[in-house]
Amino acid sequence: MASAGTERPGTEQPGTVRPGGRTARVRAAVLEAAGDLLAERGLAGLDLAEVARRADVGRTTVYRRWGSAVGLVTDLLADMAEQSLPRTETGSLLGDLTANAELVRRTLTDPRQGPLFKAVIAAATSEAEAAEALHRFYATRVEEWVPCVRQAAERGEVPAGTDPHEVIRAVSAPLYYRVLASGDPLDEAAAARAAGAAAAAARAGVYVSGGNPEV
């Protein structure tokens, strides 16, 4: 697929076609097939012709609109961001962060979503376009949850000036580490520890911009 700014005449970048009608149905079918194939075979097995066959659409449609496996991964991430669940508000920082951690845990251990995320992350390590899409996806999800930290600051649970983005990142980081690096079990206890550690650090002022944590 041509990179941004170098589109071939008559082609569209992934995700730029206005949704609606047949276009939306084709995109949904292709992305579902691509996600299934990624989960089953990884990035190396993401063959556009096979995606077209599974989605029951013409191969030329897939090649013209997405152009490559990386193009499919990029649009798949955009779609995943669009479909992600909204944040949970429990009334306490620990409760909210625990809900966030549990959502991440369920996603990463899901029989389909877990392998899919691993394949997407693998693509991001070698393809700049996939990396940019992954960064946008993660930024979208972090932004969805930062109000929980701001609300905690308003309630006086954490110091003023606490960086909400850093708090939310601190919740998911150890969970991704278990999946991608250590191989340790990613269970409910691990999610609870990640949330508890992030909440405790936030209360202690660790994430105050330019502040001195009380540790």
mmCIF file with all atom_site columns, C-alpha atoms in Angstrom, residues 1 7 30 48 54 83 95 98-99 132 162 169 186 197 211:
data_model
loop_
_atom_site.group_PDB
_atom_site.id
_atom_site.type_symbol
_atom_site.label_atom_id
_atom_site.label_alt_id
_atom_site.label_comp_id
_atom_site.label_asym_id
_atom_site.label_entity_id
_atom_site.label_seq_id
_atom_site.pdbx_PDB_ins_code
_atom_site.Cartn_x
_atom_site.Cartn_y
_atom_site.Cartn_z
_atom_site.occupancy
_atom_site.B_iso_or_equiv
_atom_site.pdbx_formal_charge
_atom_site.auth_seq_id
_atom_site.auth_comp_id
_atom_site.auth_asym_id
_atom_site.auth_atom_id
_atom_site.pdbx_PDB_model_num
ATOM 1  C CA . MET A 1 1   ? 0.000   0.000   0.000  1.00 0.00 ? 1   MET A CA 1
ATOM 2  C CA . GLU A 1 7   ? -1.523  7.602   -2.762 1.00 0.00 ? 7   GLU A CA 1
ATOM 3  C CA . VAL A 1 30  ? -12.869 -7.744  5.555  1.00 0.00 ? 30  VAL A CA 1
ATOM 4  C CA . LEU A 1 48  ? -4.984  -10.703 1.302  1.00 0.00 ? 48  LEU A CA 1
ATOM 5  C CA . ARG A 1 54  ? -13.247 -15.457 3.880  1.00 0.00 ? 54  ARG A CA 1
ATOM 6  C CA . GLN A 1 83  ? -15.444 -0.398  18.908 1.00 0.00 ? 83  GLN A CA 1
ATOM 7  C CA . GLY A 1 95  ? -12.294 0.928   41.628 1.00 0.00 ? 95  GLY A CA 1
ATOM 8  C CA . THR A 1 98  ? -9.281  -2.027  38.726 1.00 0.00 ? 98  THR A CA 1
ATOM 9  C CA . ALA A 1 99  ? -12.019 -1.919  36.088 1.00 0.00 ? 99  ALA A CA 1
ATOM 10 C CA . GLU A 1 132 ? 1.794   4.656   14.185 1.00 0.00 ? 132 GLU A CA 1
ATOM 11 C CA . THR A 1 162 ? -1.214  14.301  38.927 1.00 0.00 ? 162 THR A CA 1
ATOM 12 C CA . ARG A 1 169 ? -0.342  3.783   31.394 1.00 0.00 ? 169 ARG A CA 1
ATOM 13 C CA . LEU A 1 186 ? -2.281  -12.892 33.478 1.00 0.00 ? 186 LEU A CA 1
ATOM 14 C CA . ALA A 1 197 ? 0.132   -0.312  42.555 1.00 0.00 ? 197 ALA A CA 1
ATOM 15 C CA . GLY A 1 211 ? 6.589   17.071  42.097 1.00 0.00 ? 211 GLY A CA 1
#
